[in-house]
Amino acid sequence: MRKYLARGVAAGAIALLALTACSERSGSSGGDSADSGKGFPADALIGVALPAKTSENWVLAGDLFVNGLKEAGFQSDVQYAGASSTVSDQQNQIQAMVTKGAKVIVIGATDASQLSTQVKAAKDAGAYVIAYDRLIKNTPDVDYYVAYDNFKVGQLQGQALLDGMKAKKPNGPYTIELFSGSPDDNNSAVFFDGAMSVLKPEIDKGTVVVGSGQTDIKQTAIEGWKAENAQRRMDSLLTSTYSTGKTLDGVLSPNDTLARAIITSVKGAGKPLPVVTGQDSEVESVKSIMAGEQYSTINKDTRNLVKQTIQMIKDLQQGKEPEVNDTTSYNNGVKVVPAYLLPPQIVTKANAAEAYANDPILAPLTK
Amino acid sequence: MSRVKELQKSLFAGTTSNARQFGMIFTLVAIVLLFQILTDGLTLNSSNLISLVSQYSYILILAIGMLMVIVAGHIDLSVGSVAAVVGIIVAKVMQEYDLAWPLAIVLGLLVGAVIGAWQGFWVAYVGVPAFIVTLAGMLLFRGMNQYIGSANTIPVPEGFREIGAGFLPEVGPDTGYNNPTLLLGLLVCVAVVIREWRARRTRREMAAEVWPMWISVIRVVVPLIVIVFATLRFAGGRVGTSFPISGIILGVLVVIYSFITRNTAGGRHIYAVGGNARAAELSGVKLKRVNFLVMLNMSVLAALAGMIFVARSAASGPQDGLNWELDAIAAVFIGGAAVSGGLGTISGSIVGGLVMAVLNNGLQLMGVGIDRVQMIKGLVLLLAVALDVYNKNRGHFSIIGSLMRPFRRAAPAATTTPIESGQEPAKTPVAG
């Protein structure tokens, strides 16, 4: 019993000691540092919150952030959301970064609409918030957006699909299927709209036919960008629409993970491979393109995107206004977020060697 | 009974069963202090405590309901999906039909009750095991969430967000602290003192031996120090923040449900059913009704938790509630409930949930990746329950054993005696 008592007293003493610490209200966290033009210490903490490690790109981005921020002299805290409870993990991680006093928080959102409370907390604590790759919606508290031009990505995908099908079979009509990304990702609709801006005129003319008739983004969406979901949808499409001898000429796929799942599904059904688009330049997909299976991907070099983000952080640190090149297109529902958009590049077997010449991992694959 | 036991008894509220609470609380304090050191004081920092409460209040609310489900000898795997479907319904009616948010909350609770009645019906009146019923519910309601919301994320209005992200208003004179939080802390302090005073009076009235005054003083002063400390921390955060509203909702629920499970016949019936269903039924406990109500109650609490999460996230999304059931179940078992049912306490589950929460938060503050956090949490859950089992089988005294003892069950071998019997806790209960 004496042991318990001793412990109790010790705990009480520690609590009392801690009591003497003063209230945070008198502290510096009055949100004053949120005014631009003041900058912050060169070795400040930078938080980076990324989604779950479901695509190679996010893993690469995380590594690049760790190294890039270190080189630039910042301290970094790079976190991924868990694979199973992504949204609440990310909320808690951002909150922890705020508590640790991060000056800039870079967020690749898991669910672009469910972060406004955390983003507000960051803003109130005087941190800048940069939305990385995915725009954070319904909040006035996001400062900048940095991404590849996603509408352009969609347009390139749509064009590549048409080109690829023409190369295989000079005359239409072509039968295609449409896939789009996760409905909770703001980009999914942008990719899809971009692609449809190219495909819609052809569909209206009748030169391109959507075999299953599923053209609504609600029908084409793949929950969570998950390969298994894409494969499942493709399996059912093949059974419902293409089991009676109709040929599938092309599939619009928003990214590489889904493209490979679609190809797996078609192979499994023993059908001839259609032209399949992609995006992200994932290793497996580049291999697949070189092997003549997947038709195209998009090169959005993650290095450049991370480099641009770190450049923004450096500007903010020095109290400068970071460079942006689009101040009109990205309305998040509350405000138009100033954005810096990088141009994407379409890659097929023809130009792969040239496109990946500077990439240490992908370049050897294209030889 | 040894002198140590006697003293322990009187110091921690009069029965050995209450004394068991101490070990859990000790574990929690140890973890908090450990992280306080490892994170250079960030763990007990005002803004971190505030976010800790708002991040985990909905999981702890689930743990309350889950404790009762597990005590009754069942399990509920559907809570995350129920939370998600209620979240999307509430978000949708507010968006499309402009329903006022207080009414939307009522509607959400009603939907929860309907879902709970559905599951309770299958469990209690048809006799399908709860594991199966709620596994079905998990799929059914997850699908319903996506069907209703078309897998979209739907924002909710400002007023509604208060229950998840809201704080008490800044009113009264400028004290350098949030005044309503100070009042709240004072209220809790008064409650602690009154409780102790009433406990002494009861014992005197019942002509039982009253413990010496100094013990009462310790029993009041130690909690008071903690409460005052916590109050100042919660009240001393950034201007505009205070003890979170979701935390207040949680606190009220803990008080109400602790009373129900400890002091009412209905509450004790849950323990009786979980301890030995047949014996309970023969003694006049309405088995079916107890099972039905326990499942119903769980879904209502899941509905509330779902709404709080949606409010905190400012939107209802297709991934809401994923894996919540696992967090809630882990909290209950770490908090000392028995897998076979019949044993466990609300406060134990809350402390169990807090252990997980502080662990999660502390590791995040240290910048440990979520992959390793999950591995650590998994091991903690396994070790906590394993130590419990090991300790029980050996029956030896060990320090770990004495610390873990509280993790074991409340009221042993429940039958028809609803009063806590103050027996030694080492007896194995009859599995229900």
PDB file of C-alpha atoms in Angstrom, chain B residues 87-317:
ATOM      1  CA  GLY B  87     -24.010  10.723 -40.953  1.00  0.00           C
ATOM      2  CA  ILE B  88     -24.928  10.729 -44.610  1.00  0.00           C
ATOM      3  CA  ILE B  89     -28.686  10.816 -43.938  1.00  0.00           C
ATOM      4  CA  VAL B  90     -28.319  13.756 -41.588  1.00  0.00           C
ATOM      5  CA  ALA B  91     -25.988  15.617 -43.963  1.00  0.00           C
ATOM      6  CA  LYS B  92     -28.310  14.983 -46.861  1.00  0.00           C
ATOM      7  CA  VAL B  93     -31.536  16.137 -45.183  1.00  0.00           C
ATOM      8  CA  MET B  94     -29.830  19.297 -44.034  1.00  0.00           C
ATOM      9  CA  GLN B  95     -28.497  19.981 -47.509  1.00  0.00           C
ATOM     10  CA  GLU B  96     -31.531  19.095 -49.574  1.00  0.00           C
ATOM     11  CA  TYR B  97     -34.462  19.850 -47.299  1.00  0.00           C
ATOM     12  CA  ASP B  98     -32.879  22.609 -45.209  1.00  0.00           C
ATOM     13  CA  LEU B  99     -33.867  20.829 -42.024  1.00  0.00           C
ATOM     14  CA  ALA B 100     -32.781  22.814 -38.958  1.00  0.00           C
ATOM     15  CA  TRP B 101     -29.731  21.165 -37.444  1.00  0.00           C
ATOM     16  CA  PRO B 102     -31.195  20.439 -33.992  1.00  0.00           C
ATOM     17  CA  LEU B 103     -34.025  18.561 -35.693  1.00  0.00           C
ATOM     18  CA  ALA B 104     -31.499  16.801 -37.880  1.00  0.00           C
ATOM     19  CA  ILE B 105     -29.738  15.541 -34.752  1.00  0.00           C
ATOM     20  CA  VAL B 106     -33.025  14.206 -33.410  1.00  0.00           C
ATOM     21  CA  LEU B 107     -33.684  12.573 -36.758  1.00  0.00           C
ATOM     22  CA  GLY B 108     -30.214  11.019 -36.677  1.00  0.00           C
ATOM     23  CA  LEU B 109     -30.840   9.535 -33.237  1.00  0.00           C
ATOM     24  CA  LEU B 110     -34.184   8.188 -34.428  1.00  0.00           C
ATOM     25  CA  VAL B 111     -32.568   6.544 -37.436  1.00  0.00           C
ATOM     26  CA  GLY B 112     -30.033   5.049 -35.042  1.00  0.00           C
ATOM     27  CA  ALA B 113     -32.866   3.719 -32.895  1.00  0.00           C
ATOM     28  CA  VAL B 114     -34.615   2.172 -35.875  1.00  0.00           C
ATOM     29  CA  ILE B 115     -31.402   0.485 -36.995  1.00  0.00           C
ATOM     30  CA  GLY B 116     -30.799  -0.657 -33.427  1.00  0.00           C
ATOM     31  CA  ALA B 117     -34.305  -2.082 -33.189  1.00  0.00           C
ATOM     32  CA  TRP B 118     -33.709  -3.960 -36.434  1.00  0.00           C
ATOM     33  CA  GLN B 119     -30.508  -5.519 -35.130  1.00  0.00           C
ATOM     34  CA  GLY B 120     -31.936  -6.075 -31.665  1.00  0.00           C
ATOM     35  CA  PHE B 121     -34.890  -7.895 -33.177  1.00  0.00           C
ATOM     36  CA  TRP B 122     -32.668 -10.423 -34.933  1.00  0.00           C
ATOM     37  CA  VAL B 123     -30.411 -10.883 -31.927  1.00  0.00           C
ATOM     38  CA  ALA B 124     -32.986 -11.031 -29.160  1.00  0.00           C
ATOM     39  CA  TYR B 125     -36.148 -12.398 -30.708  1.00  0.00           C
ATOM     40  CA  VAL B 126     -34.874 -14.550 -33.572  1.00  0.00           C
ATOM     41  CA  GLY B 127     -31.738 -15.666 -31.775  1.00  0.00           C
ATOM     42  CA  VAL B 128     -29.211 -15.066 -34.557  1.00  0.00           C
ATOM     43  CA  PRO B 129     -25.788 -14.497 -32.926  1.00  0.00           C
ATOM     44  CA  ALA B 130     -24.947 -10.808 -32.666  1.00  0.00           C
ATOM     45  CA  PHE B 131     -21.673 -11.418 -34.470  1.00  0.00           C
ATOM     46  CA  ILE B 132     -23.589 -12.484 -37.580  1.00  0.00           C
ATOM     47  CA  VAL B 133     -26.354  -9.911 -37.297  1.00  0.00           C
ATOM     48  CA  THR B 134     -23.897  -7.060 -37.008  1.00  0.00           C
ATOM     49  CA  LEU B 135     -21.561  -8.468 -39.647  1.00  0.00           C
ATOM     50  CA  ALA B 136     -24.558  -8.334 -41.946  1.00  0.00           C
ATOM     51  CA  GLY B 137     -25.316  -4.869 -40.622  1.00  0.00           C
ATOM     52  CA  MET B 138     -21.777  -3.763 -41.333  1.00  0.00           C
ATOM     53  CA  LEU B 139     -22.241  -4.566 -45.028  1.00  0.00           C
ATOM     54  CA  LEU B 140     -25.845  -3.477 -45.191  1.00  0.00           C
ATOM     55  CA  PHE B 141     -25.324  -0.037 -43.689  1.00  0.00           C
ATOM     56  CA  ARG B 142     -21.985   0.630 -45.399  1.00  0.00           C
ATOM     57  CA  GLY B 143     -23.707  -0.028 -48.691  1.00  0.00           C
ATOM     58  CA  MET B 144     -26.636   2.126 -47.655  1.00  0.00           C
ATOM     59  CA  ASN B 145     -24.241   4.978 -46.885  1.00  0.00           C
ATOM     60  CA  GLN B 146     -22.821   4.818 -50.402  1.00  0.00           C
ATOM     61  CA  TYR B 147     -26.204   4.324 -51.995  1.00  0.00           C
ATOM     62  CA  ILE B 148     -27.671   7.375 -50.290  1.00  0.00           C
ATOM     63  CA  GLY B 149     -24.622   9.563 -50.726  1.00  0.00           C
ATOM     64  CA  SER B 150     -23.616   8.226 -54.173  1.00  0.00           C
ATOM     65  CA  ALA B 151     -20.202   7.860 -52.487  1.00  0.00           C
ATOM     66  CA  ASN B 152     -19.944  11.649 -52.424  1.00  0.00           C
ATOM     67  CA  THR B 153     -18.768  13.881 -49.642  1.00  0.00           C
ATOM     68  CA  ILE B 154     -21.588  16.142 -48.443  1.00  0.00           C
ATOM     69  CA  PRO B 155     -20.832  19.236 -46.352  1.00  0.00           C
ATOM     70  CA  VAL B 156     -22.881  20.138 -43.252  1.00  0.00           C
ATOM     71  CA  PRO B 157     -23.907  23.649 -42.082  1.00  0.00           C
ATOM     72  CA  GLU B 158     -22.028  25.707 -39.492  1.00  0.00           C
ATOM     73  CA  GLY B 159     -24.458  25.215 -36.594  1.00  0.00           C
ATOM     74  CA  PHE B 160     -24.294  21.454 -36.844  1.00  0.00           C
ATOM     75  CA  ARG B 161     -20.490  21.499 -36.750  1.00  0.00           C
ATOM     76  CA  GLU B 162     -20.654  22.722 -33.147  1.00  0.00           C
ATOM     77  CA  ILE B 163     -21.307  19.255 -31.729  1.00  0.00           C
ATOM     78  CA  GLY B 164     -18.043  17.981 -33.171  1.00  0.00           C
ATOM     79  CA  ALA B 165     -15.780  20.976 -33.573  1.00  0.00           C
ATOM     80  CA  GLY B 166     -17.429  23.522 -31.279  1.00  0.00           C
ATOM     81  CA  PHE B 167     -16.164  25.188 -28.126  1.00  0.00           C
ATOM     82  CA  LEU B 168     -17.763  26.924 -25.188  1.00  0.00           C
ATOM     83  CA  PRO B 169     -18.280  30.661 -25.717  1.00  0.00           C
ATOM     84  CA  GLU B 170     -15.918  33.280 -24.300  1.00  0.00           C
ATOM     85  CA  VAL B 171     -18.063  35.096 -21.746  1.00  0.00           C
ATOM     86  CA  GLY B 172     -17.603  36.980 -18.506  1.00  0.00           C
ATOM     87  CA  PRO B 173     -14.628  38.961 -17.265  1.00  0.00           C
ATOM     88  CA  ASP B 174     -11.182  38.578 -18.807  1.00  0.00           C
ATOM     89  CA  THR B 175      -9.497  36.076 -16.496  1.00  0.00           C
ATOM     90  CA  GLY B 176      -6.927  34.905 -18.998  1.00  0.00           C
ATOM     91  CA  TYR B 177      -8.875  31.675 -19.203  1.00  0.00           C
ATOM     92  CA  ASN B 178     -12.053  30.437 -20.836  1.00  0.00           C
ATOM     93  CA  ASN B 179     -14.638  31.156 -18.132  1.00  0.00           C
ATOM     94  CA  PRO B 180     -17.243  28.450 -18.924  1.00  0.00           C
ATOM     95  CA  THR B 181     -14.482  25.829 -18.795  1.00  0.00           C
ATOM     96  CA  LEU B 182     -13.414  27.127 -15.392  1.00  0.00           C
ATOM     97  CA  LEU B 183     -17.013  26.856 -14.185  1.00  0.00           C
ATOM     98  CA  LEU B 184     -17.233  23.349 -15.540  1.00  0.00           C
ATOM     99  CA  GLY B 185     -14.071  22.388 -13.677  1.00  0.00           C
ATOM    100  CA  LEU B 186     -15.444  23.904 -10.485  1.00  0.00           C
ATOM    101  CA  LEU B 187     -18.624  21.901 -10.918  1.00  0.00           C
ATOM    102  CA  VAL B 188     -16.672  18.674 -11.217  1.00  0.00           C
ATOM    103  CA  CYS B 189     -14.608  19.574  -8.135  1.00  0.00           C
ATOM    104  CA  VAL B 190     -17.764  20.162  -6.122  1.00  0.00           C
ATOM    105  CA  ALA B 191     -19.172  16.857  -7.352  1.00  0.00           C
ATOM    106  CA  VAL B 192     -16.067  15.003  -6.150  1.00  0.00           C
ATOM    107  CA  VAL B 193     -16.318  16.543  -2.688  1.00  0.00           C
ATOM    108  CA  ILE B 194     -20.037  15.898  -2.382  1.00  0.00           C
ATOM    109  CA  ARG B 195     -19.595  12.316  -3.493  1.00  0.00           C
ATOM    110  CA  GLU B 196     -17.033  11.639  -0.816  1.00  0.00           C
ATOM    111  CA  TRP B 197     -19.104  13.355   1.821  1.00  0.00           C
ATOM    112  CA  ARG B 198     -22.166  11.353   0.877  1.00  0.00           C
ATOM    113  CA  ALA B 199     -20.222   8.124   0.881  1.00  0.00           C
ATOM    114  CA  ARG B 200     -19.118   8.802   4.460  1.00  0.00           C
ATOM    115  CA  ARG B 201     -22.635   9.700   5.494  1.00  0.00           C
ATOM    116  CA  THR B 202     -24.065   6.552   3.958  1.00  0.00           C
ATOM    117  CA  ARG B 203     -21.612   4.403   5.820  1.00  0.00           C
ATOM    118  CA  ARG B 204     -22.387   6.173   9.042  1.00  0.00           C
ATOM    119  CA  GLU B 205     -26.128   5.736   8.507  1.00  0.00           C
ATOM    120  CA  MET B 206     -25.656   2.082   7.744  1.00  0.00           C
ATOM    121  CA  ALA B 207     -23.602   1.810  10.928  1.00  0.00           C
ATOM    122  CA  ALA B 208     -20.645   0.598   8.912  1.00  0.00           C
ATOM    123  CA  GLU B 209     -17.109   1.399   9.850  1.00  0.00           C
ATOM    124  CA  VAL B 210     -16.139   4.827   8.523  1.00  0.00           C
ATOM    125  CA  TRP B 211     -12.607   5.166   7.240  1.00  0.00           C
ATOM    126  CA  PRO B 212     -10.359   7.729   8.931  1.00  0.00           C
ATOM    127  CA  MET B 213     -10.567  11.336   7.900  1.00  0.00           C
ATOM    128  CA  TRP B 214      -7.097  11.479   6.345  1.00  0.00           C
ATOM    129  CA  ILE B 215      -8.078   8.850   3.833  1.00  0.00           C
ATOM    130  CA  SER B 216     -11.029  10.939   2.783  1.00  0.00           C
ATOM    131  CA  VAL B 217      -8.735  13.912   2.447  1.00  0.00           C
ATOM    132  CA  ILE B 218      -6.410  12.016   0.105  1.00  0.00           C
ATOM    133  CA  ARG B 219      -9.345  10.693  -1.850  1.00  0.00           C
ATOM    134  CA  VAL B 220     -10.571  14.196  -2.415  1.00  0.00           C
ATOM    135  CA  VAL B 221      -7.317  16.078  -2.791  1.00  0.00           C
ATOM    136  CA  VAL B 222      -5.634  13.895  -5.413  1.00  0.00           C
ATOM    137  CA  PRO B 223      -8.546  14.024  -7.880  1.00  0.00           C
ATOM    138  CA  LEU B 224      -8.953  17.737  -7.162  1.00  0.00           C
ATOM    139  CA  ILE B 225      -5.353  18.414  -8.122  1.00  0.00           C
ATOM    140  CA  VAL B 226      -5.831  16.540 -11.372  1.00  0.00           C
ATOM    141  CA  ILE B 227      -9.118  18.281 -12.112  1.00  0.00           C
ATOM    142  CA  VAL B 228      -7.743  21.730 -11.369  1.00  0.00           C
ATOM    143  CA  PHE B 229      -4.736  21.020 -13.546  1.00  0.00           C
ATOM    144  CA  ALA B 230      -6.874  19.745 -16.404  1.00  0.00           C
ATOM    145  CA  THR B 231      -9.295  22.635 -16.063  1.00  0.00           C
ATOM    146  CA  LEU B 232      -6.560  25.228 -16.279  1.00  0.00           C
ATOM    147  CA  ARG B 233      -5.110  23.459 -19.289  1.00  0.00           C
ATOM    148  CA  PHE B 234      -8.412  23.201 -21.127  1.00  0.00           C
ATOM    149  CA  ALA B 235      -9.360  26.745 -20.203  1.00  0.00           C
ATOM    150  CA  GLY B 236      -5.957  28.108 -21.100  1.00  0.00           C
ATOM    151  CA  GLY B 237      -5.772  27.173 -24.782  1.00  0.00           C
ATOM    152  CA  ARG B 238      -5.825  29.612 -27.656  1.00  0.00           C
ATOM    153  CA  VAL B 239      -8.561  32.263 -27.363  1.00  0.00           C
ATOM    154  CA  GLY B 240     -11.744  30.804 -28.838  1.00  0.00           C
ATOM    155  CA  THR B 241     -10.962  27.289 -27.688  1.00  0.00           C
ATOM    156  CA  SER B 242     -12.100  25.578 -24.508  1.00  0.00           C
ATOM    157  CA  PHE B 243     -13.086  22.148 -23.335  1.00  0.00           C
ATOM    158  CA  PRO B 244     -14.681  20.749 -26.528  1.00  0.00           C
ATOM    159  CA  ILE B 245     -18.454  20.429 -26.725  1.00  0.00           C
ATOM    160  CA  SER B 246     -18.042  16.839 -27.904  1.00  0.00           C
ATOM    161  CA  GLY B 247     -16.107  16.192 -24.679  1.00  0.00           C
ATOM    162  CA  ILE B 248     -18.987  17.553 -22.628  1.00  0.00           C
ATOM    163  CA  ILE B 249     -21.417  15.277 -24.458  1.00  0.00           C
ATOM    164  CA  LEU B 250     -19.096  12.379 -23.681  1.00  0.00           C
ATOM    165  CA  GLY B 251     -18.818  13.381 -20.015  1.00  0.00           C
ATOM    166  CA  VAL B 252     -22.577  13.546 -19.567  1.00  0.00           C
ATOM    167  CA  LEU B 253     -23.002  10.140 -21.207  1.00  0.00           C
ATOM    168  CA  VAL B 254     -20.313   8.591 -19.005  1.00  0.00           C
ATOM    169  CA  VAL B 255     -22.043   9.860 -15.850  1.00  0.00           C
ATOM    170  CA  ILE B 256     -25.471   8.676 -16.975  1.00  0.00           C
ATOM    171  CA  TYR B 257     -24.368   5.248 -18.180  1.00  0.00           C
ATOM    172  CA  SER B 258     -22.111   4.643 -15.189  1.00  0.00           C
ATOM    173  CA  PHE B 259     -25.100   5.257 -12.971  1.00  0.00           C
ATOM    174  CA  ILE B 260     -27.308   2.972 -15.041  1.00  0.00           C
ATOM    175  CA  THR B 261     -24.851   0.086 -15.135  1.00  0.00           C
ATOM    176  CA  ARG B 262     -23.885   0.403 -11.481  1.00  0.00           C
ATOM    177  CA  ASN B 263     -26.960   1.449  -9.645  1.00  0.00           C
ATOM    178  CA  THR B 264     -30.086   0.404 -11.478  1.00  0.00           C
ATOM    179  CA  ALA B 265     -31.724  -2.990 -11.653  1.00  0.00           C
ATOM    180  CA  GLY B 266     -31.866  -2.780 -15.436  1.00  0.00           C
ATOM    181  CA  GLY B 267     -28.152  -2.109 -15.587  1.00  0.00           C
ATOM    182  CA  ARG B 268     -27.314  -5.016 -13.327  1.00  0.00           C
ATOM    183  CA  HIS B 269     -29.501  -7.287 -15.450  1.00  0.00           C
ATOM    184  CA  ILE B 270     -27.025  -6.754 -18.304  1.00  0.00           C
ATOM    185  CA  TYR B 271     -24.275  -8.198 -16.130  1.00  0.00           C
ATOM    186  CA  ALA B 272     -26.515 -11.045 -15.038  1.00  0.00           C
ATOM    187  CA  VAL B 273     -27.336 -11.966 -18.639  1.00  0.00           C
ATOM    188  CA  GLY B 274     -23.680 -11.862 -19.659  1.00  0.00           C
ATOM    189  CA  GLY B 275     -22.527 -13.828 -16.624  1.00  0.00           C
ATOM    190  CA  ASN B 276     -24.973 -16.663 -16.967  1.00  0.00           C
ATOM    191  CA  ALA B 277     -27.910 -16.161 -19.274  1.00  0.00           C
ATOM    192  CA  ARG B 278     -29.778 -19.266 -18.185  1.00  0.00           C
ATOM    193  CA  ALA B 279     -29.474 -18.497 -14.505  1.00  0.00           C
ATOM    194  CA  ALA B 280     -30.476 -14.908 -15.121  1.00  0.00           C
ATOM    195  CA  GLU B 281     -33.557 -15.955 -17.041  1.00  0.00           C
ATOM    196  CA  LEU B 282     -34.600 -18.407 -14.354  1.00  0.00           C
ATOM    197  CA  SER B 283     -34.238 -15.633 -11.825  1.00  0.00           C
ATOM    198  CA  GLY B 284     -36.736 -13.505 -13.661  1.00  0.00           C
ATOM    199  CA  VAL B 285     -34.515 -11.347 -15.833  1.00  0.00           C
ATOM    200  CA  LYS B 286     -36.253 -10.630 -19.133  1.00  0.00           C
ATOM    201  CA  LEU B 287     -33.462 -11.961 -21.303  1.00  0.00           C
ATOM    202  CA  LYS B 288     -34.882 -10.947 -24.655  1.00  0.00           C
ATOM    203  CA  ARG B 289     -35.708  -7.455 -23.560  1.00  0.00           C
ATOM    204  CA  VAL B 290     -32.237  -6.896 -22.127  1.00  0.00           C
ATOM    205  CA  ASN B 291     -30.567  -8.109 -25.323  1.00  0.00           C
ATOM    206  CA  PHE B 292     -32.882  -6.032 -27.482  1.00  0.00           C
ATOM    207  CA  LEU B 293     -32.282  -2.858 -25.504  1.00  0.00           C
ATOM    208  CA  VAL B 294     -28.525  -3.338 -25.406  1.00  0.00           C
ATOM    209  CA  MET B 295     -28.348  -3.617 -29.202  1.00  0.00           C
ATOM    210  CA  LEU B 296     -30.771  -0.724 -29.641  1.00  0.00           C
ATOM    211  CA  ASN B 297     -28.747   1.455 -27.321  1.00  0.00           C
ATOM    212  CA  MET B 298     -25.528   0.649 -29.154  1.00  0.00           C
ATOM    213  CA  SER B 299     -26.884   1.834 -32.480  1.00  0.00           C
ATOM    214  CA  VAL B 300     -28.240   5.045 -30.952  1.00  0.00           C
ATOM    215  CA  LEU B 301     -24.806   5.805 -29.530  1.00  0.00           C
ATOM    216  CA  ALA B 302     -23.215   4.871 -32.868  1.00  0.00           C
ATOM    217  CA  ALA B 303     -25.572   7.348 -34.539  1.00  0.00           C
ATOM    218  CA  LEU B 304     -24.488  10.049 -32.116  1.00  0.00           C
ATOM    219  CA  ALA B 305     -20.809   9.217 -32.648  1.00  0.00           C
ATOM    220  CA  GLY B 306     -21.304   9.344 -36.405  1.00  0.00           C
ATOM    221  CA  MET B 307     -22.920  12.768 -36.205  1.00  0.00           C
ATOM    222  CA  ILE B 308     -20.131  14.089 -33.994  1.00  0.00           C
ATOM    223  CA  PHE B 309     -17.549  12.855 -36.475  1.00  0.00           C
ATOM    224  CA  VAL B 310     -19.395  14.385 -39.410  1.00  0.00           C
ATOM    225  CA  ALA B 311     -19.645  17.647 -37.473  1.00  0.00           C
ATOM    226  CA  ARG B 312     -15.933  17.589 -36.759  1.00  0.00           C
ATOM    227  CA  SER B 313     -15.065  16.782 -40.358  1.00  0.00           C
ATOM    228  CA  ALA B 314     -17.536  19.413 -41.595  1.00  0.00           C
ATOM    229  CA  ALA B 315     -18.780  16.855 -44.095  1.00  0.00           C
ATOM    230  CA  SER B 316     -20.047  13.317 -44.371  1.00  0.00           C
ATOM    231  CA  GLY B 317     -17.936  11.118 -46.617  1.00  0.00           C
TER     232      GLY B 317
END
